[in-house]
Amino acid sequence: MSEPAITPEIVAEHGLSPDEYDRVLSIMGRAPNITELGIFSVMWSEHCSYKSSKKWLKTLPTKAPWVICGPGENAGVVDIGDGQAAIFKMESHNHPSFIEPYQGAATGVGGILRDVFTMGARPVANLNALRFGAPDHPKTRHLVAGVVAGIGGYGNCVGVPTVGGEVEFHPSYNGNILVNAMTIGIADTDKIFYSEASGVGNPVVYVGSKTGRDGIHGATMASAEFSEDSEEKRPTVQVGDPFTEKLLIEACLELMATDAIVAIQDMGAAGLTSSSFEMASKGGLGVEIDLDRVPVRETGMTPYEIMLSESQERMLMVLEPGKEDVAKAVFDKWELDFSIIGRLTDTGRMVLTMGGKTVADLPIDPLAQAAPEYDRPWTPGKKLPEIAAAEVPERPWGEALLTLVGGPQGSSRRWVWEQYDHMVMGDTVGRPGGDAALVRIHGTKKGLAATSDVTPRYVVADAHQGGRQAVAEAWRNLTAVGATPLAITDNMNFGNPERPAIMGQFVEAIKGMGEACIALDFPVVSGNVSLYNETNGEAILPTPTIGAIGLMPDVEQSVGIGFAAPGQALLLIGPEGSWLGQSWYLAQVANRAEGAPPPVDLAAERRNGDFVRGLIRVGKVSACHDLSDGGLLVAVAEMAMASGIGADVSAQGPHLHAALFGEDQGRYVLAADEAEAAGILAAAAAAGVPARRLGTTGGDALSVNGKDAVKVADLTAAHQGWFPAFMG
């Protein structure tokens, strides 16, 4: 078959600008062939090279005494004591999930699982952060159904519990949904595996599933805007097989218990290309690969197709010489492909052969390390004015509360998480629906808390405060169950970075995130950037999703959001509510999306959160809920619905709706035995923590200042009813 000529049109189809192609010519000293061009295309795609974001990502804090490995590996690694480490990461599968929701979401789960177990960790929990278009958009229901089924289908079959996450609706996602998947695994600190290849002459081995034509140019597609013809990109969506992935997990972990593996890398975006280039580059080596030895499931596959395929459930390894038979026996036992496809060299070049001929010969470092790095022009966002509570009309609080807890944003997500097996493995302690999920570390008292958070409406209004708030809320959610926050992974979902306003959102969000991470001792250890999330020039809301984990020394000490008993004292920690700008109340009750979002006082977050966690750890608190979307009354209603127990709360301040529904930050509601209340308030005063008596639990209704009442059963019916009715 003759090679196509490399024309400007073919270069443009591969997502390379004329300047970037000139750089290719300079590196190669000649025109590339089509396979070489394809390799440059995926390695220099936004998805693989971070060329628009790298400059700013480098400013994030990534170190702490408990961080074993920060960004740059397959996943981040933190020490959790007793010779154990937690390994975790979040990644996007946005574009594939819009085009083919079931397989797009399923392979997103499969890919993030591989990022974690490739480092030697057994996956113990999955989370996901999902964002869909307006509920009344004609595609939304179809996309929700497909994505949820794909996540459940893959996670349930592979036997890893899906324990938490978030689901949000907004018209900005009508043409570009977000599917961010997160996995957490546990490994021994002396058995962590990295991707840096070493040992000239060592064998390079392909394991897992065969290579097909699915997913070719998936990385390139993920680095471009959608247009009207995005449906035609179905061939670039991978197809997943969770049963094979389960075998691959067990085979890899079995081989990792030997001393056979030098380096290991999963084949994710850009498949065999990125895995081989990254491993060789990290080790400062070259590699020779015989493409005739790559297991394929389709006839007549070209070098281009083999190198760019994103077929799932595949790994690349470098083995110790003489250990090939040991490794092959393991993969034969698990009925997986095993093939020695090449060897490491000292040339610093990637040489690919097929049919006895050299089909590509490329320098490794310029592709892996010298990808273009742009300092894109950016403009700061316009600061929106604060909205005074007096300017927002006041509705009866009971009516407003039912609107908030029973609408698309505030309704229960039970319909979603009941499709996920969140109890498999038997170690899930805190189920979905609380502030953070909690998973026991098998065979111990310890637990890992996990959450996913971001408030895109805050970020679009003020990206700097929105970035601070996303990190602070993740920290608060871990704290609210009693866990010590350890570290975060981020998934930066934004529009087209070539537009200065969008790039400005990214830059300001990163700055805010960095400030919060420093103030809260909450380093970034892994992450993913997903840009060009827009359709026909309409960008999504900027969505820097924060996935976070924390350590609970004893899961028996943790608390949930449900009231434990009637007759308990309710306490408010933090300031009174006053801030209605960008609030649920303003948007859903007053039908106005405007104003500045609530400011985030990081010193107060730290002080208030450390105080609350200390109370939980010594057993002074029976329930805790952080205040976020919907403010004070929504939080109390969620606590009441989780337990079936009512409460009477007192609201203070000149504007009742601002006191009840303001979204001021750094706040918690605690429930405690009456005998503990005075002591907690005294301790708060001594620590400089704002705190007051909020009310008392009891009865079957929620009331405010002893007046009016809404039955908890009516709240629950509204809260549980929306999602099943929507999905029909």
XYZ file of C-alpha atoms in Angstrom:
728
model
C 0.000 0.000 0.000
C 1.533 3.347 -1.007
C 2.069 6.044 1.621
C -0.058 9.176 1.208
C 1.818 12.385 0.449
C 2.083 14.753 3.426
C 0.143 17.824 2.270
C -0.787 20.934 4.301
C -4.343 19.545 4.415
C -3.174 16.254 5.951
C -1.033 18.171 8.469
C -4.072 20.282 9.442
C -6.257 17.161 9.753
C -3.716 15.894 12.294
C -4.239 18.977 14.465
C -0.774 20.465 13.881
C -0.418 24.167 13.085
C 1.925 25.291 10.264
C 4.420 26.481 12.906
C 4.269 23.120 14.675
C 4.826 21.288 11.397
C 7.874 23.478 10.701
C 9.151 22.346 14.078
C 8.567 18.703 13.070
C 10.636 19.250 9.908
C 13.404 20.848 11.950
C 13.485 17.938 14.441
C 13.377 15.244 11.752
C 15.672 16.939 9.241
C 13.249 15.631 6.595
C 9.537 15.280 5.907
C 7.893 12.639 8.116
C 5.981 9.725 6.658
C 2.312 9.270 7.609
C 3.090 7.036 10.624
C 5.638 9.532 11.944
C 3.211 12.416 11.376
C 0.511 10.526 13.267
C 2.901 9.976 16.171
C 3.803 13.683 16.319
C 0.103 14.533 16.107
C -0.932 12.529 19.167
C 2.184 13.229 21.248
C 1.805 16.970 20.652
C -1.975 17.002 21.085
C -3.309 19.143 23.911
C -4.550 15.956 25.590
C -1.080 14.360 25.762
C 1.302 17.324 25.893
C -0.525 19.920 28.048
C 0.964 22.541 25.743
C -1.469 25.325 26.750
C -1.615 24.503 30.451
C 1.874 23.312 31.453
C 3.156 26.793 32.298
C 0.399 27.282 34.873
C 0.202 23.722 36.214
C 3.840 24.068 37.302
C 2.771 26.766 39.797
C 0.593 24.399 41.870
C 1.977 23.085 45.198
C 2.781 19.383 44.805
C 4.953 18.496 47.813
C 4.310 17.550 51.439
C 6.008 15.155 53.879
C 3.329 12.535 53.122
C 3.591 12.847 49.304
C 5.553 9.914 47.868
C 5.005 10.792 44.193
C 3.452 13.917 42.729
C 2.412 14.778 39.153
C 4.274 13.182 36.250
C 3.530 9.513 36.864
C 0.399 7.535 36.051
C -1.171 8.606 39.365
C -0.271 10.411 42.585
C 0.958 8.531 45.661
C 0.568 9.526 49.326
C 1.743 7.778 52.492
C -1.092 6.583 54.759
C 1.110 4.960 57.430
C 1.751 1.335 58.375
C 3.812 0.783 55.219
C 0.852 1.572 52.963
C 0.190 4.165 50.291
C -2.932 5.499 48.591
C -2.589 5.930 44.822
C -5.228 8.013 43.034
C -6.052 10.110 40.001
C -8.959 11.650 38.097
C -9.251 11.817 34.300
C -11.772 13.048 31.762
C -13.567 11.136 29.035
C -15.752 14.019 27.936
C -15.806 13.970 24.147
C -16.095 10.171 23.791
C -18.978 10.134 26.289
C -20.957 12.710 24.313
C -20.528 10.789 21.062
C -21.092 7.287 22.459
C -22.229 7.659 26.094
C -22.088 4.008 27.212
C -18.651 3.132 25.802
C -17.265 6.624 26.391
C -18.056 6.480 30.105
C -17.157 2.795 30.473
C -13.715 3.226 28.913
C -13.160 6.331 31.046
C -13.568 4.098 34.098
C -11.326 1.414 32.558
C -8.594 3.914 31.749
C -8.447 5.462 35.204
C -8.410 2.006 36.835
C -5.338 1.134 34.715
C -3.575 4.361 35.748
C -3.847 3.208 39.358
C -3.124 -0.517 39.182
C -0.205 0.038 36.799
C 1.576 1.521 39.841
C 1.054 -1.611 41.917
C -2.153 -0.626 43.720
C -5.277 -2.723 44.078
C -8.187 -0.391 43.185
C -10.561 -0.009 46.144
C -12.914 2.804 45.096
C -14.215 4.711 42.071
C -15.869 8.136 41.983
C -17.209 10.186 39.107
C -18.140 13.814 38.481
C -20.783 14.159 35.757
C -22.150 17.278 34.103
C -25.008 17.252 31.640
C -26.979 19.852 29.700
C -30.354 21.299 30.654
C -32.888 18.641 31.686
C -35.263 19.827 28.934
C -32.626 19.499 26.197
C -33.627 16.658 23.830
C -30.339 14.772 24.291
C -29.905 15.045 28.064
C -31.933 12.021 29.155
C -30.276 9.779 26.565
C -26.817 10.941 27.684
C -27.568 10.495 31.403
C -28.901 6.982 30.809
C -25.934 5.939 28.661
C -23.215 7.427 30.870
C -24.625 6.042 34.123
C -25.092 2.611 32.535
C -21.523 2.705 31.176
C -19.996 3.631 34.535
C -22.080 1.018 36.354
C -21.542 -1.642 33.706
C -17.766 -1.327 33.797
C -17.222 -0.691 37.530
C -19.685 -3.369 38.637
C -18.200 -6.019 36.343
C -14.623 -5.276 37.347
C -15.607 -5.513 41.018
C -14.554 -2.081 42.304
C -17.173 -0.097 44.269
C -18.344 3.272 42.921
C -18.749 5.192 46.161
C -19.311 8.861 45.362
C -19.297 11.782 42.993
C -21.596 14.481 41.701
C -24.172 15.054 38.964
C -25.070 18.537 37.733
C -27.195 20.004 34.954
C -26.584 23.281 33.104
C -27.340 24.434 29.549
C -23.633 25.144 28.912
C -23.073 21.362 28.774
C -25.826 20.767 26.171
C -23.327 20.057 23.403
C -20.375 18.909 25.506
C -21.013 16.860 28.640
C -18.301 16.159 31.220
C -17.440 12.677 32.493
C -14.596 12.831 35.037
C -13.637 9.455 36.533
C -11.509 8.918 39.644
C -9.968 5.757 41.099
C -8.232 5.169 44.435
C -6.005 2.172 45.109
C -3.919 0.822 47.986
C -0.325 -0.412 47.655
C 2.585 -1.261 49.937
C 5.075 1.609 49.972
C 7.918 -0.765 49.070
C 5.983 -2.190 46.090
C 5.181 0.883 43.998
C 5.885 0.608 40.278
C 6.968 3.437 37.995
C 7.132 3.948 34.252
C 10.815 4.880 33.826
C 12.444 2.335 31.530
C 15.981 1.157 32.308
C 18.459 -1.460 31.119
C 19.724 -1.414 27.525
C 18.713 -4.662 25.866
C 15.850 -5.328 28.293
C 12.751 -6.800 26.638
C 9.704 -4.611 25.952
C 6.528 -6.628 26.420
C 2.923 -6.055 25.355
C 0.192 -7.627 27.547
C -3.596 -7.611 27.764
C -6.078 -7.383 24.895
C -5.390 -7.378 21.178
C -5.089 -4.123 19.231
C -7.952 -3.098 16.970
C -8.951 -0.014 15.030
C -11.080 1.493 17.804
C -9.983 4.745 19.379
C -7.604 5.852 16.596
C -7.064 9.591 17.043
C -8.986 9.643 20.326
C -6.348 11.952 21.850
C -6.551 14.290 18.868
C -10.361 14.355 19.022
C -10.157 15.209 22.736
C -8.001 18.218 21.786
C -10.471 19.892 19.421
C -13.804 21.687 19.656
C -16.999 19.938 18.654
C -18.998 21.050 15.640
C -22.258 19.900 14.026
C -20.603 16.717 12.694
C -19.301 15.483 16.056
C -21.629 12.467 15.821
C -19.494 11.210 12.927
C -16.538 10.715 15.280
C -17.913 7.417 16.644
C -14.926 5.442 15.248
C -12.612 7.406 17.585
C -14.448 6.084 20.668
C -12.841 3.037 22.272
C -14.736 -0.119 23.221
C -14.197 -1.527 26.698
C -14.301 -5.036 28.169
C -14.438 -4.967 31.986
C -14.044 -8.738 32.297
C -10.686 -8.557 30.498
C -9.711 -5.604 32.695
C -10.436 -7.682 35.809
C -8.117 -10.409 34.488
C -5.502 -7.766 33.662
C -5.635 -6.353 37.208
C -5.113 -9.791 38.735
C -2.355 -10.754 36.279
C -0.441 -7.494 36.792
C -0.711 -7.652 40.586
C 0.414 -11.303 40.529
C 3.468 -10.473 38.409
C 4.198 -7.431 40.596
C 4.612 -9.783 43.554
C 7.719 -11.161 41.751
C 10.861 -9.214 40.807
C 10.238 -9.438 37.053
C 9.069 -5.887 36.246
C 11.507 -3.032 35.600
C 8.880 -0.498 34.413
C 5.208 -0.562 33.499
C 2.836 1.838 31.757
C -0.779 1.509 30.729
C -1.758 2.218 27.119
C -4.208 5.095 27.525
C -4.532 8.130 25.274
C -2.419 7.607 22.132
C -2.021 3.929 23.015
C 1.250 2.209 22.144
C 2.732 5.530 21.006
C 2.523 7.448 24.269
C 3.300 4.461 26.503
C 6.475 3.535 24.617
C 7.694 7.116 24.172
C 7.051 8.101 27.799
C 8.792 5.029 29.241
C 11.852 5.412 27.023
C 12.056 9.187 27.524
C 11.918 8.961 31.327
C 14.813 6.509 31.220
C 16.822 8.461 28.642
C 16.795 5.437 26.319
C 15.726 4.347 22.862
C 13.441 1.517 21.854
C 13.045 -0.809 18.891
C 9.597 -2.307 18.265
C 8.675 -4.974 15.715
C 5.047 -4.183 14.873
C 4.571 -7.670 13.411
C 4.760 -8.936 17.004
C 1.920 -6.699 18.301
C -1.189 -8.865 18.870
C -3.918 -7.522 16.558
C -7.566 -8.465 16.177
C -8.093 -7.067 12.668
C -6.379 -7.956 9.420
C -4.261 -5.609 7.364
C -3.597 -3.090 10.132
C -1.034 -0.464 9.132
C 1.826 0.807 11.321
C -0.155 4.046 11.675
C -3.222 2.198 12.972
C -1.270 -0.029 15.359
C 0.633 2.881 16.912
C -2.400 5.183 17.255
C -5.071 2.678 18.291
C -6.578 3.302 21.715
C -7.959 -0.207 22.145
C -8.562 -0.854 25.823
C -7.151 -3.215 28.468
C -3.516 -3.094 27.256
C -0.238 -2.517 29.124
C 3.420 -2.121 28.169
C 6.190 -3.500 30.401
C 9.950 -3.628 30.531
C 11.047 -6.905 32.102
C 14.233 -8.089 33.780
C 16.172 -10.240 31.299
C 15.527 -13.925 31.910
C 12.111 -13.278 33.506
C 10.149 -13.523 30.253
C 8.974 -17.081 30.925
C 7.838 -16.219 34.465
C 5.800 -13.311 33.126
C 4.384 -15.273 30.192
C 3.210 -18.029 32.526
C 1.232 -15.497 34.584
C -0.474 -13.963 31.552
C -1.153 -17.389 30.011
C -2.811 -18.416 33.277
C -5.137 -15.401 33.084
C -5.741 -16.041 29.337
C -4.313 -12.693 28.227
C -2.064 -11.857 25.302
C 1.659 -11.697 26.038
C 4.184 -10.736 23.384
C 7.811 -9.561 23.447
C 7.549 -6.778 20.867
C 10.914 -5.068 21.224
C 13.902 -4.075 23.319
C 15.468 -1.014 24.873
C 18.461 0.609 23.136
C 20.921 3.383 23.949
C 20.128 5.383 20.787
C 17.475 7.744 22.170
C 15.383 6.889 19.092
C 12.147 5.042 18.433
C 12.659 2.623 15.551
C 9.582 0.765 14.296
C 9.813 -2.113 11.857
C 7.172 -4.110 10.001
C 7.569 -6.709 7.295
C 11.333 -6.478 7.760
C 11.410 -2.755 6.884
C 11.831 0.354 9.014
C 8.456 2.140 8.986
C 9.310 4.946 11.428
C 12.506 6.319 12.949
C 12.044 9.179 15.381
C 14.023 10.892 18.151
C 12.268 10.247 21.474
C 12.949 13.286 23.644
C 11.771 15.945 21.177
C 8.421 14.171 20.983
C 8.042 13.368 24.666
C 9.674 16.413 26.262
C 10.027 19.171 23.691
C 6.376 19.424 22.683
C 5.341 23.014 22.025
C 4.661 24.941 25.232
C 2.480 28.003 24.827
C 2.093 31.066 26.981
C -1.374 31.826 25.687
C -2.624 35.394 25.996
C -5.233 35.711 28.735
C -7.553 38.362 30.046
C -8.877 38.519 33.621
C -12.612 38.118 34.033
C -14.804 41.105 34.863
C -15.637 41.239 38.570
C -19.390 41.104 39.129
C -20.998 43.351 41.751
C -22.099 41.962 45.106
C -25.840 41.465 45.472
C -27.415 42.800 48.647
C -29.949 40.512 50.303
C -32.459 43.389 50.312
C -32.407 43.352 46.478
C -33.563 39.722 46.317
C -37.294 39.099 46.808
C -38.171 36.932 49.792
C -40.415 33.880 49.257
C -41.961 31.737 51.998
C -39.069 29.596 53.202
C -40.954 26.292 53.050
C -41.907 26.830 49.428
C -38.332 27.858 48.556
C -36.883 24.836 50.355
C -39.142 22.381 48.496
C -38.112 24.027 45.208
C -34.414 23.614 46.025
C -34.375 20.053 47.361
C -36.887 18.833 44.773
C -35.442 20.393 41.629
C -32.880 19.205 39.063
C -29.871 20.511 41.013
C -30.801 19.694 44.600
C -32.702 16.441 44.210
C -31.379 13.092 45.418
C -28.947 11.304 43.102
C -30.086 7.917 44.446
C -31.381 6.955 40.956
C -27.773 7.258 39.749
C -25.843 5.594 42.543
C -28.236 2.705 42.985
C -27.036 1.541 39.554
C -23.498 1.317 40.885
C -22.390 -1.523 43.130
C -21.099 0.645 45.958
C -20.798 -2.213 48.470
C -18.703 -4.729 46.494
C -15.467 -5.719 48.329
C -17.339 -5.251 51.619
C -15.331 -2.250 52.863
C -17.621 0.675 51.997
C -18.449 2.449 55.282
C -19.927 5.741 54.081
C -22.268 5.264 51.120
C -23.020 7.856 48.424
C -25.208 10.748 49.532
C -23.107 12.170 52.391
C -20.321 14.753 52.413
C -17.609 12.228 51.542
C -17.497 8.513 50.856
C -15.541 6.357 53.297
C -13.851 3.053 52.471
C -12.164 0.875 55.091
C -8.609 -0.182 54.283
C -9.130 -3.924 54.229
C -8.185 -5.739 57.407
C -7.566 -2.517 59.390
C -9.524 0.124 61.335
C -8.263 2.859 58.999
C -10.358 4.362 56.249
C -9.932 6.571 53.207
C -12.467 9.349 52.721
C -13.015 10.603 49.180
C -14.966 13.372 47.511
C -15.322 15.294 44.266
C -16.213 18.998 44.242
C -16.483 22.155 42.175
C -19.109 24.892 41.825
C -18.883 25.978 38.166
C -21.317 28.890 38.597
C -18.855 30.402 41.100
C -15.919 29.814 38.732
C -17.584 31.511 35.754
C -18.498 34.490 37.962
C -15.022 34.789 39.525
C -12.531 32.099 38.536
C -10.083 33.046 41.276
C -12.610 32.697 44.110
C -14.178 29.703 42.354
C -10.816 27.908 42.273
C -10.285 28.614 45.979
C -13.811 27.441 46.801
C -13.522 24.135 44.897
C -10.442 23.137 46.906
C -11.904 24.456 50.182
C -15.166 22.568 49.719
C -13.352 19.296 49.010
C -11.294 19.881 52.182
C -14.506 20.646 54.122
C -16.276 17.511 52.889
C -13.431 15.273 54.059
C -13.296 17.131 57.366
C -17.071 16.743 57.866
C -16.763 12.948 58.148
C -13.766 13.293 60.474
C -10.946 12.614 58.007
C -7.614 14.434 57.773
C -7.389 15.801 54.208
C -4.248 14.505 52.462
C -4.090 15.566 48.819
C -6.043 16.339 45.671
C -6.199 15.329 42.033
C -7.692 17.864 39.641
C -9.566 17.646 36.363
C -9.412 21.011 34.613
C -12.372 21.152 32.184
C -12.426 24.384 30.160
C -13.266 25.717 26.698
C -10.905 26.818 23.928
C -7.607 28.110 25.424
C -6.881 30.069 22.240
C -9.574 32.536 23.379
C -8.017 34.928 25.942
C -11.167 35.025 28.088
C -11.194 31.215 28.428
C -7.460 31.103 29.096
C -8.052 33.775 31.738
C -10.576 31.514 33.476
C -7.976 28.736 33.529
C -5.165 30.941 34.864
C -7.261 32.551 37.580
C -8.753 29.224 38.685
C -5.249 27.742 38.981
C -4.113 30.725 41.055
C -7.069 30.365 43.418
C -6.594 26.597 43.686
C -2.905 27.040 44.468
C -3.621 29.532 47.258
C -6.159 27.163 48.828
C -3.855 24.146 48.546
C -1.069 26.039 50.331
C -3.326 27.415 53.079
C -4.926 24.020 53.736
C -1.773 21.816 53.372
C -3.535 20.018 50.564
C -1.051 19.349 47.704
C -1.945 18.425 44.121
C -0.450 15.007 43.315
C -2.052 14.137 39.972
C -4.570 15.417 37.478
C -5.765 15.927 33.961
C -6.520 18.879 31.700
C -9.431 18.788 29.258
C -9.623 21.837 27.008
C -11.666 22.681 23.898
C -14.883 21.685 25.672
C -17.174 23.690 23.461
C -19.504 23.259 20.527
C -19.860 25.773 17.710
C -17.968 28.333 19.800
C -20.147 27.938 22.934
C -17.952 26.973 25.896
C -18.958 24.971 28.948
C -18.903 26.648 32.351
C -15.285 26.496 33.560
C -15.208 23.309 35.664
C -11.979 22.626 37.598
C -13.159 19.451 39.330
C -11.312 18.606 42.543
C -11.032 14.959 43.588
C -9.683 14.597 47.103
C -8.808 11.957 49.672
C -8.365 12.029 53.430
C -7.314 9.570 56.116
C -9.563 8.375 58.952
C -7.436 6.623 61.609
C -10.488 4.686 62.864
C -13.628 4.421 60.735
C -15.693 3.878 63.907
C -15.023 7.533 64.801
C -16.494 8.888 61.567
C -19.886 10.598 61.444
C -22.510 10.973 58.722
C -25.033 13.693 57.952
C -28.139 12.016 59.433
C -29.385 13.104 62.877
C -28.629 10.341 65.398
C -31.619 10.933 67.700
C -34.331 13.430 68.678
C -33.560 15.873 71.473
C -30.018 16.634 70.329
C -28.521 20.115 70.133
C -27.841 21.613 66.711
C -24.868 23.973 66.451
C -23.773 26.299 63.637
C -20.005 26.623 63.190
C -18.942 29.629 61.134
C -20.573 32.922 60.166
C -24.266 33.659 59.746
C -25.666 33.425 56.233
C -25.852 36.594 54.177
C -24.455 35.885 50.683
C -27.037 35.321 47.932
C -24.880 36.137 44.871
C -24.600 33.065 42.557
C -26.649 31.056 45.091
C -29.151 28.300 44.397
C -31.813 30.539 45.947
C -31.057 33.366 43.534
C -31.005 31.052 40.495
C -33.850 28.651 41.263
C -36.221 30.701 43.398
C -35.605 34.209 42.027
C -34.589 32.995 38.501
C -31.464 35.164 38.458
C -27.917 33.920 37.743
C -25.836 36.919 38.715
C -23.601 38.604 41.233
C -20.246 37.838 42.801
C -19.843 34.401 44.395
C -19.151 34.122 48.132
C -15.562 34.987 49.082
C -13.400 32.235 50.596
C -11.487 33.125 53.764
C -8.856 30.378 53.817
C -7.630 31.121 57.337
C -11.212 30.785 58.630
C -11.694 27.568 56.618
C -8.616 26.079 58.250
C -9.501 27.212 61.768
C -13.163 26.162 61.625
C -12.451 22.845 59.920
C -9.643 21.835 62.261
C -11.951 22.605 65.201
C -14.803 20.490 63.798
C -12.523 17.541 62.967
C -11.121 17.628 66.493
C -14.652 17.364 67.946
C -15.522 14.418 65.675
C -12.335 12.532 66.576
C -13.064 12.661 70.323
C -16.694 11.586 69.895
C -18.353 14.885 70.851
C -20.427 15.048 67.645
C -23.096 12.614 66.411
C -23.671 14.170 62.943
C -21.977 16.799 60.799
C -22.730 18.423 57.463
C -20.803 21.163 55.701
C -22.791 24.070 54.270
C -22.518 24.601 50.529
C -25.171 24.699 47.778
C -28.437 26.062 49.203
C -26.938 27.257 52.471
C -28.074 26.534 56.024
C -31.631 25.323 55.537
C -30.812 22.943 52.682
C -28.063 21.399 54.836
C -30.413 20.932 57.815
C -33.093 19.506 55.500
C -30.580 16.983 54.107
C -29.680 15.948 57.662
C -33.381 15.548 58.503
C -34.113 13.541 55.330
C -31.117 11.265 55.971
C -32.564 10.344 59.379
C -36.328 10.907 59.178
C -36.037 13.180 62.249
C -37.195 16.788 62.172
C -35.723 19.890 63.819
C -36.489 23.447 64.839
C -33.802 25.969 63.910
C -33.380 29.628 64.715
C -32.384 32.079 62.004
C -30.733 35.406 62.750
C -30.143 38.610 60.841
C -32.261 41.249 59.097
C -33.090 39.102 56.046
C -34.531 35.659 56.745
C -33.927 34.328 53.199
C -30.234 35.318 53.338
C -29.813 33.729 56.780
C -31.448 30.487 55.606
C -30.170 30.215 52.021
C -26.995 32.352 51.862
C -23.983 30.362 50.657
C -21.297 31.860 52.895
C -18.256 29.585 53.128
C -16.368 27.835 55.938
C -19.502 26.602 57.757
C -20.805 23.363 59.319
C -23.912 22.176 61.158
C -23.194 19.795 64.053
C -25.548 17.616 66.072
C -24.447 16.678 69.599
C -25.894 15.380 72.836
C -27.442 18.180 74.868
C -24.852 17.564 77.616
C -22.018 18.385 75.177
C -23.442 21.599 73.683
C -22.247 24.141 76.258
C -18.748 22.661 76.314
C -18.488 22.763 72.502
C -19.586 26.420 72.412
C -17.060 27.315 75.124
C -14.278 25.502 73.270
C -15.235 27.329 70.058
C -15.055 30.694 71.802
C -11.631 29.815 73.193
C -10.431 28.816 69.701
C -11.807 31.974 68.071
C -14.309 29.927 66.057
C -17.727 31.554 65.442
C -20.387 29.210 66.847
C -23.914 29.383 68.188
C -26.801 27.210 69.268
C -28.893 26.637 66.158
C -31.755 24.505 67.435
C -32.886 21.058 68.524
C -33.667 17.826 66.688
C -37.038 16.110 67.057
C -40.509 15.660 65.655
C -41.415 14.867 62.071
C -41.104 18.347 60.566
C -38.653 21.164 59.970
C -39.539 24.549 61.475
C -37.781 27.930 61.674
C -37.911 30.081 64.808
C -40.688 27.842 66.124
C -43.010 28.888 63.311
C -44.324 27.256 60.156
C -43.300 23.695 59.416
C -42.588 21.421 56.490
C -42.979 17.698 57.048
C -39.747 15.734 56.577
C -41.803 13.182 54.603
C -42.878 15.902 52.144
C -39.291 17.075 51.746
C -38.176 13.480 51.163
C -40.881 12.832 48.576
C -39.852 15.934 46.621
C -36.153 15.156 47.047
C -36.390 11.510 45.964
C -38.985 12.074 43.258
C -37.368 14.317 40.676
C -34.687 12.053 39.186
C -36.820 8.907 38.659
C -39.591 11.066 37.152
C -37.090 12.763 34.843
C -35.642 9.458 33.648
C -39.171 8.136 33.284
